Amino acid sequence: GKDLDGNPVKSSELFSGNAVTVVNFWFTTCNPCVGELAELDALNKELAEKGGSLIGVNTFTLDGDETAIADAKDVLAKKGATYQNVYFDSSSAAGTFTSNIFAFPTTYVVDQKGNIVGDPIVGAITEKKQAETLNKLIEQAIANSKA
């Protein structure tokens, strides 16, 4: 895939370079998605201290849709979200995976080996239950990476 500035992003490097990677799928006109962007940015800073990072995937930006990318960058800037957002070709494996997500926001936790840890978290992480689940999965992914 690529980041929103058009720089190439390799999934192999993305996960292997982090003890944990949190991947958040969202779209620009989803209110709960946009509502959690500031919390996700804060989470990204916490993850950095643990050797991890957070990646956003705006589903409108598949195939490098320039209007959607401009809109996503605008929303991210307004919310002060500075973490990396990426997009893919819709025909790629990542694009197909993204196209099969039907509830938003959806967040996955991935360990260093590229394995999804636990079940996806559906709904905003601003909800206490989702936040608690997310923290447990992050700790589990970090433990997996050390194993």
PDB file of C-alpha atoms in Angstrom:
ATOM      1  CA  GLY A   1       0.000   0.000   0.000  1.00  0.00           C
ATOM      2  CA  LYS A   2       0.884   3.671   0.285  1.00  0.00           C
ATOM      3  CA  ASP A   3       0.511   6.360   2.897  1.00  0.00           C
ATOM      4  CA  LEU A   4      -1.705   9.374   2.203  1.00  0.00           C
ATOM      5  CA  ASP A   5       1.296  11.270   0.788  1.00  0.00           C
ATOM      6  CA  GLY A   6       1.870   8.508  -1.774  1.00  0.00           C
ATOM      7  CA  ASN A   7       4.930   6.943  -0.120  1.00  0.00           C
ATOM      8  CA  PRO A   8       5.120   3.127  -0.433  1.00  0.00           C
ATOM      9  CA  VAL A   9       4.352   1.084   2.690  1.00  0.00           C
ATOM     10  CA  LYS A  10       5.336  -2.600   2.913  1.00  0.00           C
ATOM     11  CA  SER A  11       3.224  -4.693   5.248  1.00  0.00           C
ATOM     12  CA  SER A  12       6.178  -6.986   5.952  1.00  0.00           C
ATOM     13  CA  GLU A  13       8.175  -4.038   7.347  1.00  0.00           C
ATOM     14  CA  LEU A  14       5.141  -2.469   8.985  1.00  0.00           C
ATOM     15  CA  PHE A  15       4.515  -5.381  11.356  1.00  0.00           C
ATOM     16  CA  SER A  16       8.045  -6.773  11.772  1.00  0.00           C
ATOM     17  CA  GLY A  17       9.320  -3.388  12.934  1.00  0.00           C
ATOM     18  CA  ASN A  18       6.764  -3.190  15.771  1.00  0.00           C
ATOM     19  CA  ALA A  19       6.136  -5.278  18.881  1.00  0.00           C
ATOM     20  CA  VAL A  20       2.453  -4.519  18.215  1.00  0.00           C
ATOM     21  CA  THR A  21       0.552  -2.746  15.437  1.00  0.00           C
ATOM     22  CA  VAL A  22      -3.005  -1.538  15.949  1.00  0.00           C
ATOM     23  CA  VAL A  23      -4.869  -1.209  12.636  1.00  0.00           C
ATOM     24  CA  ASN A  24      -7.985   0.979  12.655  1.00  0.00           C
ATOM     25  CA  PHE A  25     -10.427   0.853   9.714  1.00  0.00           C
ATOM     26  CA  TRP A  26     -12.536   3.997   9.354  1.00  0.00           C
ATOM     27  CA  PHE A  27     -14.145   6.323   6.832  1.00  0.00           C
ATOM     28  CA  THR A  28     -14.497  10.071   6.634  1.00  0.00           C
ATOM     29  CA  THR A  29     -18.277  10.420   7.123  1.00  0.00           C
ATOM     30  CA  CYS A  30     -18.514   7.902   9.993  1.00  0.00           C
ATOM     31  CA  ASN A  31     -19.151   9.981  13.146  1.00  0.00           C
ATOM     32  CA  PRO A  32     -17.909   7.374  15.689  1.00  0.00           C
ATOM     33  CA  CYS A  33     -14.801   6.876  13.514  1.00  0.00           C
ATOM     34  CA  VAL A  34     -13.981  10.572  13.401  1.00  0.00           C
ATOM     35  CA  GLY A  35     -14.919  10.905  17.073  1.00  0.00           C
ATOM     36  CA  GLU A  36     -12.132   8.552  18.167  1.00  0.00           C
ATOM     37  CA  LEU A  37      -9.289  10.012  16.044  1.00  0.00           C
ATOM     38  CA  ALA A  38      -7.833  12.110  18.890  1.00  0.00           C
ATOM     39  CA  GLU A  39      -7.904   9.081  21.245  1.00  0.00           C
ATOM     40  CA  LEU A  40      -6.238   6.968  18.555  1.00  0.00           C
ATOM     41  CA  ASP A  41      -3.507   9.578  18.183  1.00  0.00           C
ATOM     42  CA  ALA A  42      -2.912   9.471  21.959  1.00  0.00           C
ATOM     43  CA  LEU A  43      -2.858   5.657  21.784  1.00  0.00           C
ATOM     44  CA  ASN A  44      -0.247   5.812  19.008  1.00  0.00           C
ATOM     45  CA  LYS A  45       2.025   7.857  21.307  1.00  0.00           C
ATOM     46  CA  GLU A  46       1.536   5.280  24.117  1.00  0.00           C
ATOM     47  CA  LEU A  47       2.271   2.432  21.704  1.00  0.00           C
ATOM     48  CA  ALA A  48       5.489   4.119  20.561  1.00  0.00           C
ATOM     49  CA  GLU A  49       6.786   3.845  24.149  1.00  0.00           C
ATOM     50  CA  LYS A  50       6.070   0.077  24.019  1.00  0.00           C
ATOM     51  CA  GLY A  51       7.704  -0.413  20.613  1.00  0.00           C
ATOM     52  CA  GLY A  52       4.470  -0.336  18.640  1.00  0.00           C
ATOM     53  CA  SER A  53       2.381   1.897  16.432  1.00  0.00           C
ATOM     54  CA  LEU A  54      -1.106   2.577  15.171  1.00  0.00           C
ATOM     55  CA  ILE A  55      -2.065   2.627  11.493  1.00  0.00           C
ATOM     56  CA  GLY A  56      -5.292   4.015  10.057  1.00  0.00           C
ATOM     57  CA  VAL A  57      -7.013   2.681   6.940  1.00  0.00           C
ATOM     58  CA  ASN A  58      -9.645   5.016   5.512  1.00  0.00           C
ATOM     59  CA  THR A  59     -11.823   2.734   3.375  1.00  0.00           C
ATOM     60  CA  PHE A  60     -12.782   5.586   1.007  1.00  0.00           C
ATOM     61  CA  THR A  61      -9.123   5.936  -0.067  1.00  0.00           C
ATOM     62  CA  LEU A  62      -8.805   2.483  -1.684  1.00  0.00           C
ATOM     63  CA  ASP A  63      -7.126   2.652  -5.099  1.00  0.00           C
ATOM     64  CA  GLY A  64      -5.664   6.068  -4.226  1.00  0.00           C
ATOM     65  CA  ASP A  65      -8.859   8.087  -4.744  1.00  0.00           C
ATOM     66  CA  GLU A  66      -7.446  11.639  -4.669  1.00  0.00           C
ATOM     67  CA  THR A  67     -10.626  13.352  -3.438  1.00  0.00           C
ATOM     68  CA  ALA A  68     -11.027  10.794  -0.637  1.00  0.00           C
ATOM     69  CA  ILE A  69      -7.357  11.166   0.331  1.00  0.00           C
ATOM     70  CA  ALA A  70      -7.709  14.978   0.494  1.00  0.00           C
ATOM     71  CA  ASP A  71     -10.875  14.621   2.620  1.00  0.00           C
ATOM     72  CA  ALA A  72      -9.205  12.093   4.943  1.00  0.00           C
ATOM     73  CA  LYS A  73      -6.120  14.300   5.389  1.00  0.00           C
ATOM     74  CA  ASP A  74      -8.404  17.260   6.184  1.00  0.00           C
ATOM     75  CA  VAL A  75     -10.360  15.315   8.844  1.00  0.00           C
ATOM     76  CA  LEU A  76      -7.160  13.900  10.381  1.00  0.00           C
ATOM     77  CA  ALA A  77      -5.607  17.391  10.549  1.00  0.00           C
ATOM     78  CA  LYS A  78      -8.729  18.895  12.166  1.00  0.00           C
ATOM     79  CA  LYS A  79      -8.668  16.169  14.828  1.00  0.00           C
ATOM     80  CA  GLY A  80      -4.899  16.488  15.391  1.00  0.00           C
ATOM     81  CA  ALA A  81      -4.316  12.860  14.340  1.00  0.00           C
ATOM     82  CA  THR A  82      -0.719  12.517  13.148  1.00  0.00           C
ATOM     83  CA  TYR A  83      -0.369   8.726  12.980  1.00  0.00           C
ATOM     84  CA  GLN A  84       0.180   7.043   9.629  1.00  0.00           C
ATOM     85  CA  ASN A  85      -2.811   6.277   7.409  1.00  0.00           C
ATOM     86  CA  VAL A  86      -2.455   3.934   4.448  1.00  0.00           C
ATOM     87  CA  TYR A  87      -4.416   2.754   1.443  1.00  0.00           C
ATOM     88  CA  PHE A  88      -4.212  -0.198  -0.958  1.00  0.00           C
ATOM     89  CA  ASP A  89      -5.415  -1.282  -4.360  1.00  0.00           C
ATOM     90  CA  SER A  90      -8.879  -2.764  -3.895  1.00  0.00           C
ATOM     91  CA  SER A  91      -7.754  -5.851  -5.854  1.00  0.00           C
ATOM     92  CA  SER A  92      -4.885  -6.609  -3.423  1.00  0.00           C
ATOM     93  CA  ALA A  93      -5.209  -9.014  -0.487  1.00  0.00           C
ATOM     94  CA  ALA A  94      -5.325  -6.030   1.914  1.00  0.00           C
ATOM     95  CA  GLY A  95      -7.907  -4.325  -0.298  1.00  0.00           C
ATOM     96  CA  THR A  96     -10.094  -7.436  -0.331  1.00  0.00           C
ATOM     97  CA  PHE A  97      -9.750  -7.725   3.457  1.00  0.00           C
ATOM     98  CA  THR A  98     -10.781  -4.052   3.818  1.00  0.00           C
ATOM     99  CA  SER A  99     -13.767  -4.509   1.499  1.00  0.00           C
ATOM    100  CA  ASN A 100     -15.058  -7.306   3.745  1.00  0.00           C
ATOM    101  CA  ILE A 101     -15.379  -5.072   6.817  1.00  0.00           C
ATOM    102  CA  PHE A 102     -18.980  -3.975   7.263  1.00  0.00           C
ATOM    103  CA  ALA A 103     -19.051  -2.278  10.686  1.00  0.00           C
ATOM    104  CA  PHE A 104     -17.080   0.858  11.497  1.00  0.00           C
ATOM    105  CA  PRO A 105     -14.871   1.692  13.167  1.00  0.00           C
ATOM    106  CA  THR A 106     -13.205  -1.725  13.370  1.00  0.00           C
ATOM    107  CA  THR A 107      -9.818  -2.154  15.033  1.00  0.00           C
ATOM    108  CA  TYR A 108      -7.413  -5.088  14.757  1.00  0.00           C
ATOM    109  CA  VAL A 109      -4.333  -5.829  16.866  1.00  0.00           C
ATOM    110  CA  VAL A 110      -1.436  -7.459  14.992  1.00  0.00           C
ATOM    111  CA  ASP A 111       1.708  -8.942  16.515  1.00  0.00           C
ATOM    112  CA  GLN A 112       5.261  -8.669  15.185  1.00  0.00           C
ATOM    113  CA  LYS A 113       4.853 -11.832  13.116  1.00  0.00           C
ATOM    114  CA  GLY A 114       1.835 -10.352  11.285  1.00  0.00           C
ATOM    115  CA  ASN A 115      -0.745 -12.461  13.127  1.00  0.00           C
ATOM    116  CA  ILE A 116      -4.080 -10.957  14.159  1.00  0.00           C
ATOM    117  CA  VAL A 117      -4.420 -11.201  17.951  1.00  0.00           C
ATOM    118  CA  GLY A 118      -7.900 -11.954  19.302  1.00  0.00           C
ATOM    119  CA  ASP A 119     -11.093 -10.789  17.650  1.00  0.00           C
ATOM    120  CA  PRO A 120     -11.523  -7.424  15.946  1.00  0.00           C
ATOM    121  CA  ILE A 121     -12.914  -4.639  18.116  1.00  0.00           C
ATOM    122  CA  VAL A 122     -16.046  -3.242  16.531  1.00  0.00           C
ATOM    123  CA  GLY A 123     -17.064   0.232  17.688  1.00  0.00           C
ATOM    124  CA  ALA A 124     -15.182   3.223  18.972  1.00  0.00           C
ATOM    125  CA  ILE A 125     -12.366   2.648  21.464  1.00  0.00           C
ATOM    126  CA  THR A 126     -13.733   5.638  23.367  1.00  0.00           C
ATOM    127  CA  GLU A 127     -16.192   3.133  24.884  1.00  0.00           C
ATOM    128  CA  LYS A 128     -14.821   1.657  28.142  1.00  0.00           C
ATOM    129  CA  LYS A 129     -15.417  -2.001  27.178  1.00  0.00           C
ATOM    130  CA  GLN A 130     -13.691  -1.593  23.809  1.00  0.00           C
ATOM    131  CA  ALA A 131     -10.761   0.267  25.393  1.00  0.00           C
ATOM    132  CA  GLU A 132     -10.264  -2.489  27.997  1.00  0.00           C
ATOM    133  CA  THR A 133     -10.389  -5.206  25.329  1.00  0.00           C
ATOM    134  CA  LEU A 134      -7.939  -3.277  23.164  1.00  0.00           C
ATOM    135  CA  ASN A 135      -5.436  -2.908  26.013  1.00  0.00           C
ATOM    136  CA  LYS A 136      -5.593  -6.662  26.754  1.00  0.00           C
ATOM    137  CA  LEU A 137      -4.969  -7.499  23.089  1.00  0.00           C
ATOM    138  CA  ILE A 138      -2.060  -5.036  22.905  1.00  0.00           C
ATOM    139  CA  GLU A 139      -0.400  -6.681  25.929  1.00  0.00           C
ATOM    140  CA  GLN A 140      -1.020 -10.118  24.379  1.00  0.00           C
ATOM    141  CA  ALA A 141       0.541  -9.036  21.056  1.00  0.00           C
ATOM    142  CA  ILE A 142       3.618  -7.654  22.848  1.00  0.00           C
ATOM    143  CA  ALA A 143       3.956 -10.935  24.774  1.00  0.00           C
ATOM    144  CA  ASN A 144       3.633 -12.890  21.462  1.00  0.00           C
ATOM    145  CA  SER A 145       6.368 -10.757  19.920  1.00  0.00           C
ATOM    146  CA  LYS A 146       8.737 -11.553  22.787  1.00  0.00           C
ATOM    147  CA  ALA A 147       8.014 -15.291  22.582  1.00  0.00           C
TER     148      ALA A 147
END
